[in-house]
CSV table of C-alpha atoms in Angstrom, one decimal:
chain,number,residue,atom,x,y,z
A,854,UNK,CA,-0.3,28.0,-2.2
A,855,UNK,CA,-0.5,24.5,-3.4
A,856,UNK,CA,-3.4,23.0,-4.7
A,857,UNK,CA,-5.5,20.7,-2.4
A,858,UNK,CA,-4.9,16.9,-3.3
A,859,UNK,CA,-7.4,15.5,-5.7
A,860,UNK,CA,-8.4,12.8,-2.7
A,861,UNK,CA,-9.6,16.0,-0.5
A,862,UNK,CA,-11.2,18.1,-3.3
A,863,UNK,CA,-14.6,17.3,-2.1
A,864,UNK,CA,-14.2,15.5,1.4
A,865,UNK,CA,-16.5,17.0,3.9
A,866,UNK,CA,-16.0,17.0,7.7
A,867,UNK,CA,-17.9,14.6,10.1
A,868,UNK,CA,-21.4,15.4,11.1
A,869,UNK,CA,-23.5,13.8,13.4
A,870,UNK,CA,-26.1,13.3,11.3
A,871,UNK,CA,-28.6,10.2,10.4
A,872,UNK,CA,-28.6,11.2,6.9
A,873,UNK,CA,-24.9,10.6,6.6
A,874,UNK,CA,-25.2,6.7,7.3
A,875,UNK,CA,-28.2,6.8,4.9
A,876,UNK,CA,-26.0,8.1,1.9
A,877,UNK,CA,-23.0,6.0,3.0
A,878,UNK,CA,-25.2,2.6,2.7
A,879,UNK,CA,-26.7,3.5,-0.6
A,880,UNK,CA,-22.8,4.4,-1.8
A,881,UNK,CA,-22.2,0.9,-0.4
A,882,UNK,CA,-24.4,-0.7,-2.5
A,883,UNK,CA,-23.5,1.0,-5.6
A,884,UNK,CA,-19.8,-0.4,-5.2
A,885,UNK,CA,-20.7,-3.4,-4.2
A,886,UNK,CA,-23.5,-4.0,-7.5
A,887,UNK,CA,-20.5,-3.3,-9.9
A,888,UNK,CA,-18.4,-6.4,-7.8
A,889,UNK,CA,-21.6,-8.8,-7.6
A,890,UNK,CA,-22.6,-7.8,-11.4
A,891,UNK,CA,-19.3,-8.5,-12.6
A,892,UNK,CA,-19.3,-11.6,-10.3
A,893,UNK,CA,-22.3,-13.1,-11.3
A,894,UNK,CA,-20.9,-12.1,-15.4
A,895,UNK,CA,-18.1,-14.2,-14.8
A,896,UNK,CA,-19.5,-16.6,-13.3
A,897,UNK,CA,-21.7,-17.2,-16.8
A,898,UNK,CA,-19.0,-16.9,-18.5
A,899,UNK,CA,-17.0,-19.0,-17.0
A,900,UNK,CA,-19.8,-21.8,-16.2
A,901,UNK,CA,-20.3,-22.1,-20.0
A,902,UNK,CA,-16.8,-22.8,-20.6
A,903,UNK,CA,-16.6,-25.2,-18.1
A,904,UNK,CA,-19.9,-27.1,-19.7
A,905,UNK,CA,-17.8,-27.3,-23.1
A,906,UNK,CA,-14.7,-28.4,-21.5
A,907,UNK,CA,-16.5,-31.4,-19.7
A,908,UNK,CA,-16.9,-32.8,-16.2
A,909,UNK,CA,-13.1,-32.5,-15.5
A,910,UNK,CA,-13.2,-28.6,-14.4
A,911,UNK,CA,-12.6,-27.2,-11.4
A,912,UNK,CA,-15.2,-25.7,-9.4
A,913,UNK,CA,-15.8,-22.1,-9.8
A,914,UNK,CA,-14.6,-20.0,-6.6
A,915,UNK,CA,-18.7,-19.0,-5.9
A,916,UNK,CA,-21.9,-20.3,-6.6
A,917,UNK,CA,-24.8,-18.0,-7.5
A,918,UNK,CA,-26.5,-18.7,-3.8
A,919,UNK,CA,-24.0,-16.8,-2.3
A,920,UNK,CA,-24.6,-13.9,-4.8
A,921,UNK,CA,-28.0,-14.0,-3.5
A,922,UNK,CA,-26.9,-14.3,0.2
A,923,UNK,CA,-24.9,-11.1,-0.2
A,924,UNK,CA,-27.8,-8.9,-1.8
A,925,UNK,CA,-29.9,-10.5,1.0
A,926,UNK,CA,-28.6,-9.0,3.9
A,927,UNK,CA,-29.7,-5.4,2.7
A,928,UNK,CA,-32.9,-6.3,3.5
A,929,UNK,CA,-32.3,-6.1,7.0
A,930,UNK,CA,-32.8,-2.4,6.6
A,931,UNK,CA,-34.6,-1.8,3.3
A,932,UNK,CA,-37.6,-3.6,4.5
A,933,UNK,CA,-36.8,-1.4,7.7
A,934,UNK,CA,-37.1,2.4,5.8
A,935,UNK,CA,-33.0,2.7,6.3
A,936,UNK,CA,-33.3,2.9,10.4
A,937,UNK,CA,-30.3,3.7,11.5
A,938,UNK,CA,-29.3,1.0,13.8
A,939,UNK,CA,-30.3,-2.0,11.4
A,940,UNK,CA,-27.8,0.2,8.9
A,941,UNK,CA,-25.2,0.3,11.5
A,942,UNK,CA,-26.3,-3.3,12.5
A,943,UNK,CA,-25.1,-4.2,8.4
A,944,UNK,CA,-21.9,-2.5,9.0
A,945,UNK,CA,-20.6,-4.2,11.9
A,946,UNK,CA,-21.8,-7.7,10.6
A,947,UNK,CA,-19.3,-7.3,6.9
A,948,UNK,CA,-16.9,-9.4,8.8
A,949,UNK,CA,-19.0,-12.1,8.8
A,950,UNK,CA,-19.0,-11.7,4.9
A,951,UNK,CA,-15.3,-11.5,4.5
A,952,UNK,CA,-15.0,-15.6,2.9
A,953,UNK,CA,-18.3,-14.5,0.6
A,954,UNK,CA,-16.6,-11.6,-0.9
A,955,UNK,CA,-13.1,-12.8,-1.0
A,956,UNK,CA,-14.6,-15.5,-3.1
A,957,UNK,CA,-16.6,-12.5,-5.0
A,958,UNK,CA,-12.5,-11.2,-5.9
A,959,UNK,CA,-11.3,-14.9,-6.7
A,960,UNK,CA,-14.4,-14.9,-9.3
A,961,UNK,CA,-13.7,-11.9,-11.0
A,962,UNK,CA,-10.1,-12.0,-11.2
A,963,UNK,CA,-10.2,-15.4,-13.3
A,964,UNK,CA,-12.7,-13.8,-15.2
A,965,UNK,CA,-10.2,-10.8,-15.6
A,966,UNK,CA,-7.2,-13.1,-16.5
A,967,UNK,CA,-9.2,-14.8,-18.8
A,968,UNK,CA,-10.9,-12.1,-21.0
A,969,UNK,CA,-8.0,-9.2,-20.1
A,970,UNK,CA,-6.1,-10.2,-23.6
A,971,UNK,CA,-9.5,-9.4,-25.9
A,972,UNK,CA,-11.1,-6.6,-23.6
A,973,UNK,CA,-8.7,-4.7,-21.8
A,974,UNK,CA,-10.1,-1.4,-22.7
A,975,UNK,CA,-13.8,-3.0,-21.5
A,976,UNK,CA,-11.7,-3.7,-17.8
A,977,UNK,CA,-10.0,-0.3,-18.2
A,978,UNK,CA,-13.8,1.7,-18.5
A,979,UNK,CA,-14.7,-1.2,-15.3
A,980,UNK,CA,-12.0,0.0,-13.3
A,981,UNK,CA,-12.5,3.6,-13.8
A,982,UNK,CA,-15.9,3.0,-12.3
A,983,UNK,CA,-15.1,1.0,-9.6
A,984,UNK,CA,-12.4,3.6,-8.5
A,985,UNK,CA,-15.2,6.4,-8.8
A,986,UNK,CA,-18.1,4.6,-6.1
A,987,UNK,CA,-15.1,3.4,-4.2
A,988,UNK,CA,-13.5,7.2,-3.7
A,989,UNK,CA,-16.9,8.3,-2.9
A,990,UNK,CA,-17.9,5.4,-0.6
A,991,UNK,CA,-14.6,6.2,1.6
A,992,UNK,CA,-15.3,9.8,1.4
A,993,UNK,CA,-18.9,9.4,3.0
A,994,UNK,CA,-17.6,6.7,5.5
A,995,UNK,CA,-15.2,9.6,7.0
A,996,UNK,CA,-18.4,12.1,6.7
A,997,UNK,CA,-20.6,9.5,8.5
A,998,UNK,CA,-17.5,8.3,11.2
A,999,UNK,CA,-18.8,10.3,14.2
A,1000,UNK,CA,-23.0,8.7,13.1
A,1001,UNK,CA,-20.7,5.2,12.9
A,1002,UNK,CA,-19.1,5.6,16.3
A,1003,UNK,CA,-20.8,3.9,19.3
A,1004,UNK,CA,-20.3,5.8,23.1
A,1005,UNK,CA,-17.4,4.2,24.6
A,1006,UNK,CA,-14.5,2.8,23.9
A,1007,UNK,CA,-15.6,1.1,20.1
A,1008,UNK,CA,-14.8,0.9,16.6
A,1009,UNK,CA,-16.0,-1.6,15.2
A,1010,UNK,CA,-18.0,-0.3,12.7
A,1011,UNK,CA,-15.7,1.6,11.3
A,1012,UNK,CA,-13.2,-1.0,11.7
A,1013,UNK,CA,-15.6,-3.4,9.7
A,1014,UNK,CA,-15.9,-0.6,6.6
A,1015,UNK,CA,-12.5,-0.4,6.6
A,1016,UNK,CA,-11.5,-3.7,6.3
A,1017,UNK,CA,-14.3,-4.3,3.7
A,1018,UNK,CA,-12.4,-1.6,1.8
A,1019,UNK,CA,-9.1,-3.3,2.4
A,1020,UNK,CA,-10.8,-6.1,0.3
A,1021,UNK,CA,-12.1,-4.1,-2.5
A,1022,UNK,CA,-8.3,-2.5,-2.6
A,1023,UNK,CA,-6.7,-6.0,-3.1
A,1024,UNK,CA,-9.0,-7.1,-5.7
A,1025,UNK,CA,-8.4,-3.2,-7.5
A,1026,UNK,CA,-4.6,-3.5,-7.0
A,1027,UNK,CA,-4.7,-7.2,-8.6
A,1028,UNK,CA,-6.5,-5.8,-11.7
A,1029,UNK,CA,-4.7,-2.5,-11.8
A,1030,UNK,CA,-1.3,-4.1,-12.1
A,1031,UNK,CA,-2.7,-6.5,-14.7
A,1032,UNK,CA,-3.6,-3.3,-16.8
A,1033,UNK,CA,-1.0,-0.5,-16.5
A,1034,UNK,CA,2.8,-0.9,-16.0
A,1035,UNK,CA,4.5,-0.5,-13.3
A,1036,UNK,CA,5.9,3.0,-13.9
A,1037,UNK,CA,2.4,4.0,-14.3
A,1038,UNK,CA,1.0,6.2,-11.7
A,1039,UNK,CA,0.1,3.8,-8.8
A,1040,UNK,CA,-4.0,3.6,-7.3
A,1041,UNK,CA,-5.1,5.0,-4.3
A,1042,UNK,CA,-6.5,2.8,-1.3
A,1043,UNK,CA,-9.7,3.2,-0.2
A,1044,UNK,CA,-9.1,1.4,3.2
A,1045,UNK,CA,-5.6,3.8,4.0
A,1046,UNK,CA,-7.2,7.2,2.9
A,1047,UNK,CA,-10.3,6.6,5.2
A,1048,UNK,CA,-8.0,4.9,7.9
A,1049,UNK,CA,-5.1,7.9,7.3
A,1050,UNK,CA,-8.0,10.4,7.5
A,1051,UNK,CA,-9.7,9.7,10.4
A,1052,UNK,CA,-6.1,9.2,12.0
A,1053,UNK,CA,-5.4,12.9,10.7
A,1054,UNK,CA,-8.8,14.1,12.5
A,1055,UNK,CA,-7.5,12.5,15.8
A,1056,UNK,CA,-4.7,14.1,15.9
A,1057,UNK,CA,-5.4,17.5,14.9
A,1058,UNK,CA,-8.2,17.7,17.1
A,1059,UNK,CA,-6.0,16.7,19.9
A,1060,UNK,CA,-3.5,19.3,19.4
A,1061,UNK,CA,-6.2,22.1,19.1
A,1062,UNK,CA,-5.8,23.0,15.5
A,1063,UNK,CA,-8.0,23.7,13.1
A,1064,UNK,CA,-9.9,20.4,11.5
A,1065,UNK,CA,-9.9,21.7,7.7
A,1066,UNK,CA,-9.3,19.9,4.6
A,1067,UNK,CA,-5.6,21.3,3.8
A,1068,UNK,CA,-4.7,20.1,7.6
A,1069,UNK,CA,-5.6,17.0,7.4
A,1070,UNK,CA,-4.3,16.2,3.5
A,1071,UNK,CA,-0.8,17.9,5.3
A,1072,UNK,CA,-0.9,15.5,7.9
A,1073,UNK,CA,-1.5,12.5,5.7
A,1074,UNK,CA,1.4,13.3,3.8
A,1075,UNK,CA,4.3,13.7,6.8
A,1076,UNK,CA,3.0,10.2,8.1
A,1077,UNK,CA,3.2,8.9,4.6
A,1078,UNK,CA,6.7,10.4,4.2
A,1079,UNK,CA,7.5,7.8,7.2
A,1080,UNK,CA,5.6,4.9,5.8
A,1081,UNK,CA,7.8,5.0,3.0
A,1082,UNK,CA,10.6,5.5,4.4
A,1083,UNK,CA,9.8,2.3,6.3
A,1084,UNK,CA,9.0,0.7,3.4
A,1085,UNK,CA,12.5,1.5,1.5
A,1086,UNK,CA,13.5,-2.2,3.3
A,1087,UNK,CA,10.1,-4.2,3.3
A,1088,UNK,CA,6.9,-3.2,1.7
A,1089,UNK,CA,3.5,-5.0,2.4
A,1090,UNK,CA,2.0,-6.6,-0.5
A,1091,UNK,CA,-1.4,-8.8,-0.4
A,1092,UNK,CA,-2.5,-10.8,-3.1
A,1093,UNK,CA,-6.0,-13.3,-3.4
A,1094,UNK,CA,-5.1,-16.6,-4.6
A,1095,UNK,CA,-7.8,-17.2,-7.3
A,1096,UNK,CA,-7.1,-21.3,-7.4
A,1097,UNK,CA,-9.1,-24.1,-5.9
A,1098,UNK,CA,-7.2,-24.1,-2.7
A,1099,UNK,CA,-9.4,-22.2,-0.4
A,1100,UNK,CA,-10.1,-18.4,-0.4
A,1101,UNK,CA,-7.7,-17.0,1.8
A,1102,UNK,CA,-6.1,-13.8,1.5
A,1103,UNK,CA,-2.1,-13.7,1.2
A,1104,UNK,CA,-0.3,-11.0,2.7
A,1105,UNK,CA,3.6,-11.1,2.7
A,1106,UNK,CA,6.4,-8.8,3.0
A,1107,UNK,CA,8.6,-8.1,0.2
A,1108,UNK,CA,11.8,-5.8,-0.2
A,1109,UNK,CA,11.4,-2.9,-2.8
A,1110,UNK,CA,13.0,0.2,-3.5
A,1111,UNK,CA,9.7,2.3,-4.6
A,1112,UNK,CA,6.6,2.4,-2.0
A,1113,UNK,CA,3.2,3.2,-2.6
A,1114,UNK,CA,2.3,6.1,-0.1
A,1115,UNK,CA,-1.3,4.8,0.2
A,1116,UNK,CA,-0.3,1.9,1.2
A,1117,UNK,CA,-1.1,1.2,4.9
A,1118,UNK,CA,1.8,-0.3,6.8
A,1119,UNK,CA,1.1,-2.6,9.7
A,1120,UNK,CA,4.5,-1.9,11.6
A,1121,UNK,CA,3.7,1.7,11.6
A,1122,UNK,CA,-0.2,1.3,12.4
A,1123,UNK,CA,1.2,-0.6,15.4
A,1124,UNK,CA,3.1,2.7,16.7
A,1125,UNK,CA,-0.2,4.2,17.0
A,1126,UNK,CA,-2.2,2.0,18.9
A,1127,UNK,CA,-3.5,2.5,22.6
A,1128,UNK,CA,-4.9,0.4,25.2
A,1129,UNK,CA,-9.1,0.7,25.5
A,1130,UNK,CA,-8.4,2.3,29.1
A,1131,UNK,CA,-6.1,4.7,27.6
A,1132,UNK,CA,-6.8,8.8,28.1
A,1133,UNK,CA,-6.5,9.1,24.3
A,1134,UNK,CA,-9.6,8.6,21.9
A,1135,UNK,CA,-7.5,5.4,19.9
A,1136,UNK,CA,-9.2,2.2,20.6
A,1137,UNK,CA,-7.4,-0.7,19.1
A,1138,UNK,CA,-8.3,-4.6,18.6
A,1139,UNK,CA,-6.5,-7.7,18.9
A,1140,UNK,CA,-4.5,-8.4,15.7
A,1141,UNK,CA,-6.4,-11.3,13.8
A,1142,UNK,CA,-2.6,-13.5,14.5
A,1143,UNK,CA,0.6,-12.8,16.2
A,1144,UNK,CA,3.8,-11.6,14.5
A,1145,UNK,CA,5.3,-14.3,12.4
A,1146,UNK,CA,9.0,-14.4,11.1
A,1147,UNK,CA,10.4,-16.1,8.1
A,1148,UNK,CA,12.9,-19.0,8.6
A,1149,UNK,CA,15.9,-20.7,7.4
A,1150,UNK,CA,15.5,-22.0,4.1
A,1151,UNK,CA,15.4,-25.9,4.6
A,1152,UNK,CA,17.9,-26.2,2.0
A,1153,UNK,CA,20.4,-23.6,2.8
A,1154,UNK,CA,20.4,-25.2,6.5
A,1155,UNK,CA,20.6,-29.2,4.9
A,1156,UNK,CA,23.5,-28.0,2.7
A,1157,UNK,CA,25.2,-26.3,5.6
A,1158,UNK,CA,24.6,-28.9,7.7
A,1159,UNK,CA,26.1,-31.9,5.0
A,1160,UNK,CA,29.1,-30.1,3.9
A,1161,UNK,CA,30.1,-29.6,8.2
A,1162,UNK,CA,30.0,-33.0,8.7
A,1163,UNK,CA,31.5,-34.2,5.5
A,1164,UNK,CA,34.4,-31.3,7.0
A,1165,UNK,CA,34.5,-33.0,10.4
A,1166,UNK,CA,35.2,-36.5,8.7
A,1167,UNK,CA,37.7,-35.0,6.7
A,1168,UNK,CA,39.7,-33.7,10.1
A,1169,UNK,CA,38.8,-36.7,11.9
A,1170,UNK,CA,40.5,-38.5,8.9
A,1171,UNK,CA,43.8,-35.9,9.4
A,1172,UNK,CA,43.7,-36.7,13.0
A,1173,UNK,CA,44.6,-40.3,12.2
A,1174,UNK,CA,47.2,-39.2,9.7
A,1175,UNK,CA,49.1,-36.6,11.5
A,1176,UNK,CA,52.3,-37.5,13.4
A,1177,UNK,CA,51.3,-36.1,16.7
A,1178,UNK,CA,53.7,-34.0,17.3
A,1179,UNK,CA,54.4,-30.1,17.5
A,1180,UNK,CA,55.3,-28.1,15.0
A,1181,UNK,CA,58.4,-25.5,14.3
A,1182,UNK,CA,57.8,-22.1,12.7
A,1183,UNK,CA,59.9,-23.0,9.5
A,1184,UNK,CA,57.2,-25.3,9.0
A,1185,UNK,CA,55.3,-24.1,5.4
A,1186,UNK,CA,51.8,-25.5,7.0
A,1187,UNK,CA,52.3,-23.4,9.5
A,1188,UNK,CA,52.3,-19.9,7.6
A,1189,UNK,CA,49.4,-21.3,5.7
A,1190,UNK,CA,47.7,-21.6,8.5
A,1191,UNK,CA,48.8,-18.1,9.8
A,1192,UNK,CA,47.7,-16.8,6.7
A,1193,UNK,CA,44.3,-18.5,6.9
A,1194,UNK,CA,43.4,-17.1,10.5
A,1195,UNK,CA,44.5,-14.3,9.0
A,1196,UNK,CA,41.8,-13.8,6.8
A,1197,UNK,CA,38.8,-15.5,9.3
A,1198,UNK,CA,40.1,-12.8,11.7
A,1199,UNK,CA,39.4,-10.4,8.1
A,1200,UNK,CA,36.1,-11.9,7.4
A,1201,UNK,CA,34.5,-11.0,11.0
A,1202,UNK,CA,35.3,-7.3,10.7
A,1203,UNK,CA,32.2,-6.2,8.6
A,1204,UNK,CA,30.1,-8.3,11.4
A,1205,UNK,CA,31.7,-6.2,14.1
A,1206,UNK,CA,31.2,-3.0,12.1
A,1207,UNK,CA,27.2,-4.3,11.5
A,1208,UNK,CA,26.5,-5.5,15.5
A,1209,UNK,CA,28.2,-2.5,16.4
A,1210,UNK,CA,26.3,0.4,14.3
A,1211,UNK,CA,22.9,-1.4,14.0
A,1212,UNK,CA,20.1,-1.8,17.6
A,1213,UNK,CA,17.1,-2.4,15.6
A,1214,UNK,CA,17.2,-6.0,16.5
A,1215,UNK,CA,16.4,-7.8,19.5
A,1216,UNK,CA,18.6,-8.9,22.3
A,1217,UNK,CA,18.9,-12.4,22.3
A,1218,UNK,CA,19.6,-12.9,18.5
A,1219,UNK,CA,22.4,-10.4,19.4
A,1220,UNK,CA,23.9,-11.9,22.4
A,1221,UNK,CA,24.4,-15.3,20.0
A,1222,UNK,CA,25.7,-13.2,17.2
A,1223,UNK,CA,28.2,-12.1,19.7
A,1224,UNK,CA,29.0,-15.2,21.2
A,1225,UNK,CA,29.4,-17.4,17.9
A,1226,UNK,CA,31.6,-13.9,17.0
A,1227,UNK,CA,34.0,-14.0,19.8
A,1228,UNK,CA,34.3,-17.7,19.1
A,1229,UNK,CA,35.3,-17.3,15.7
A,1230,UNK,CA,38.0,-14.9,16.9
A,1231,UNK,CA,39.6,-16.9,20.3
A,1232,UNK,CA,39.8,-19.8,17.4
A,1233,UNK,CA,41.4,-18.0,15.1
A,1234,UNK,CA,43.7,-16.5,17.6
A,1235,UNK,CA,44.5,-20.0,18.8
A,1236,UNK,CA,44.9,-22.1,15.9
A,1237,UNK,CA,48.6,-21.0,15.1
A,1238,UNK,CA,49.7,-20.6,18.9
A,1239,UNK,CA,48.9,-24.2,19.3
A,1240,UNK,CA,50.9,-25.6,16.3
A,1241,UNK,CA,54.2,-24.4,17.8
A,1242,UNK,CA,52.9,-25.5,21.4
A,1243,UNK,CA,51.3,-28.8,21.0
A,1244,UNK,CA,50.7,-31.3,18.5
A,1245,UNK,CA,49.7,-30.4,15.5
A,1246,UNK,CA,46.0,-32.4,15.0
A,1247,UNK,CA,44.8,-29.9,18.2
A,1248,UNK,CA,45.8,-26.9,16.5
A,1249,UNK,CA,43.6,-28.3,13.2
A,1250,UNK,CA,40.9,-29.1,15.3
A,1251,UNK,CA,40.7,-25.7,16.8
A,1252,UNK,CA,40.8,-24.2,13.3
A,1253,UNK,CA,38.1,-26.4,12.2
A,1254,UNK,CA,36.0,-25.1,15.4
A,1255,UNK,CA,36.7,-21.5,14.0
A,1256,UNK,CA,35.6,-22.3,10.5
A,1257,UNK,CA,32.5,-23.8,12.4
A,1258,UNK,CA,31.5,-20.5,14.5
A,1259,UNK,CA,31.4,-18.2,11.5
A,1260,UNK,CA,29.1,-20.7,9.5
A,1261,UNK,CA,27.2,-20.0,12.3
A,1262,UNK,CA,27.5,-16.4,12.4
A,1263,UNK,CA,26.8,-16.4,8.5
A,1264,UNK,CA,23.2,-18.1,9.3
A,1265,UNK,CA,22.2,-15.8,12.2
A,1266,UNK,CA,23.0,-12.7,10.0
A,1267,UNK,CA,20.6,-14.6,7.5
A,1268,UNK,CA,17.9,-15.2,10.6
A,1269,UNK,CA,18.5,-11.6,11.1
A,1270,UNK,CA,18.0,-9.9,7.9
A,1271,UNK,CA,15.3,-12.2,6.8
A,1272,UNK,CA,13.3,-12.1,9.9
A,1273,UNK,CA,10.3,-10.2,8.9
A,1274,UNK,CA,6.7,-9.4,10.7
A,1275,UNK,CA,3.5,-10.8,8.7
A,1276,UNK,CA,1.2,-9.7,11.3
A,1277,UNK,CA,-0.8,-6.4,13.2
A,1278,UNK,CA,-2.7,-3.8,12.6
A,1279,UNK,CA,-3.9,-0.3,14.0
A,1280,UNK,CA,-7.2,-0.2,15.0
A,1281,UNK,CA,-8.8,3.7,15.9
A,1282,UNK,CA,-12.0,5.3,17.4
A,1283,UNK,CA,-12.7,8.8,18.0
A,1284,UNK,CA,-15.7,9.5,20.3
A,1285,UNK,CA,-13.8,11.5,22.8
A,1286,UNK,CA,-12.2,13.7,19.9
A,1287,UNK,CA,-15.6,15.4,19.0
């Protein structure tokens, strides 16, 4: 039998159990004192050298009050003896903190890209830690799910933990790739194993089966095996932008030909979302913004545009010049032009072969793919009937219409390959799978 992956060692099933959120808050806190230590480091560090350069510095991404405002909302329940609503009253509130520690990742990551040349085996120890409380914090989170879950159809607690972890898994990734190359064995996410885990629980414990730790690491890695095969066109990457911008968070799709199984994947999260009124135990959210889609390059579409008209001038300029009349088939022009039609009609075939083998896209963007298509073909078709039938400026003309439809046909393949989502998310509960 194999042996159990090193992510499942020591996971433990849920339990409904007080203690569980207890241990899971206190593994909270030990993650997040590494981030806010090493924040409030860099933030020394990096004041100082901003004092030597002068007043002309820009501002550093987070001032030491926020530090304090972070630590502050433990008090809730500290002061409290660790009741368990003001614990589960912390966890759904870490949205609210999402700017705070996004500017907590923008802090250290300067601080990283500024000391990683002369301390990289100080990061490397840093890392190691960080990776440690954040495998453990997941690992309770999953333990404490069922404590986390509120009756009915919510999960935002758990929803809130795992996007915190999401956070932490950006700011790891950043560093990690800044460290090791890119052949090196890639991280694990906290935010995917604890979303992947609790998806596995779901489903196993809707089939009947047994909920054990070999089950569950089985069915993380057939939904993985999809993810990535997903992922061999587009895979997700996120990225915090560290300047004095703002503190957003960057997410973008990029093509690759490796994926990182414990990366999540929002197109496939989106397979497994249900309605709140749904039979199934799968609550899901509204995605923080709609699907997006790239669009033309500005450029490619000016250039496109400028050489057309600069085309049309140029047969508007023939039309002026041409004798107006028909021509004969010993004419040289007109086996040029045969030949030319000739190779439009050639150039259409791989589109044909593409719109006819490939349905992942939508209608509409197919129906104009089509028409622009046939187009290009009646034209080409056309062009050297009408130089033996009528005068020869209509037959150029109708060429130059041809030459026009597969431009067009060469920028909605672009619109088509290039259109990508940048949006959604699956969103789970699991009261009714207890």
């Amino acid at each position: 039998m194999e042996s159990m992956p090193a992510n499942m060692e020591n996971i433990s099933m849920p339990l409904k159990s007080d203690e569980t959120v207890r241990k899971l808050i206190l593994l909270f806190e030990r993650m997040d004192d590494h981030l806010i230590g090493t924040a409030r480091e860099a933030r020394e560090a990096l004041q100082h050298q901003a004092d030597l350069s002068g007043p002309n510095h820009s501002p550093l991404p987070i001032s030491e009050i926020d530090l304090r405002l972070i630590e502050a909302a433990r008090q809730s329940y500290q002061t409290s003896q660790f009741d368990t609503d003001d614990m589960k009253n912390y966890f759904s509130a870490l949205p609210d903190f999402e700017s705070l520690w996004t500017n907590v990742s923008r802090m250290i990551l300067r601080y990283f890209q500024a000391t990683v040349r002369d301390r990289q085996g100080e990061w490397k120890v840093w890392l190691s830690r960080v990776e440690g409380a954040g495998k453990q914090t997941w690992q309770q989170a999953y333990k404490a799910s069922y404590s986390l879950s509120n009756p009915g159809p919510d999960a935002t607690i758990i929803n809130a933990i795992i996007d915190k972890l999401r956070l932490v898994d950006i700011l790891l990734d950043e560093i990690h790739s800044g460290l090791y190359r890119e052949e090196d064995e890639k991280r694990e996410h906290f935010s995917s194993e604890l979303e992947d885990t609790i998806l596995a629980t779901i489903d196993i414990n809707r089939r009947g089966g047994d909920l054990t730790a070999e089950s569950i690491a089985n069915f993380k890695a057939a939904i993985r095996v999809r993810r990535a095969a997903e992922r061999a066109r587009y895979s997700y990457s996120t990225s915090i932008d560290t300047g004095t911008g703002g503190s957003e968070v960057t997410s973008l799709y990029r093509r690759s030909s490796t994926a990182n199984p414990a990366t999540p994947n929002p197109r496939n999260h989106a397979d497994n979302r249900t309605s709140n009124g749904d039979s199934g135990s799968m609550f899901s959210r509204p995605d923080k913004s709609a699907a997006q889609y790239n669009k033309y390059d500005p450029t490619t579409l000016a250039l496109v545009v400028i050489i057309t008209i600069a085309a049309a001038g140029l047969t508007a300029k023939g039309w002026n010049l041409s004798p107006h009349e028909s021509g004969r088939p010993d004419d040289p022009d007109f086996w040029f032009l045969l030949q030319s039609s000739l190779m439009q009609l050639a150039s259409m075939v791989p589109i044909i072969f593409c719109l006819l083998v490939t349905h992942s896209t939508s209608l509409q963007p197919r129906l104009w793919s089509w028409v622009f298509l046939g187009s290009g073909i009646l034209f080409a078709v056309l062009a050297p009937l009408l130089y033996l039938a009528v005068p020869t400026e209509f037959s150029a003309m109708i060429s130059f219409c041809g030459s026009v439809a597969q431009v067009l046909i060469v920028l909605e393949a672009m619109f088509l390959t290039g259109r990508v989502p940048t949006g959604g998310a699956m969103r789970s509960d699991m009261n009714k799978d207890r």
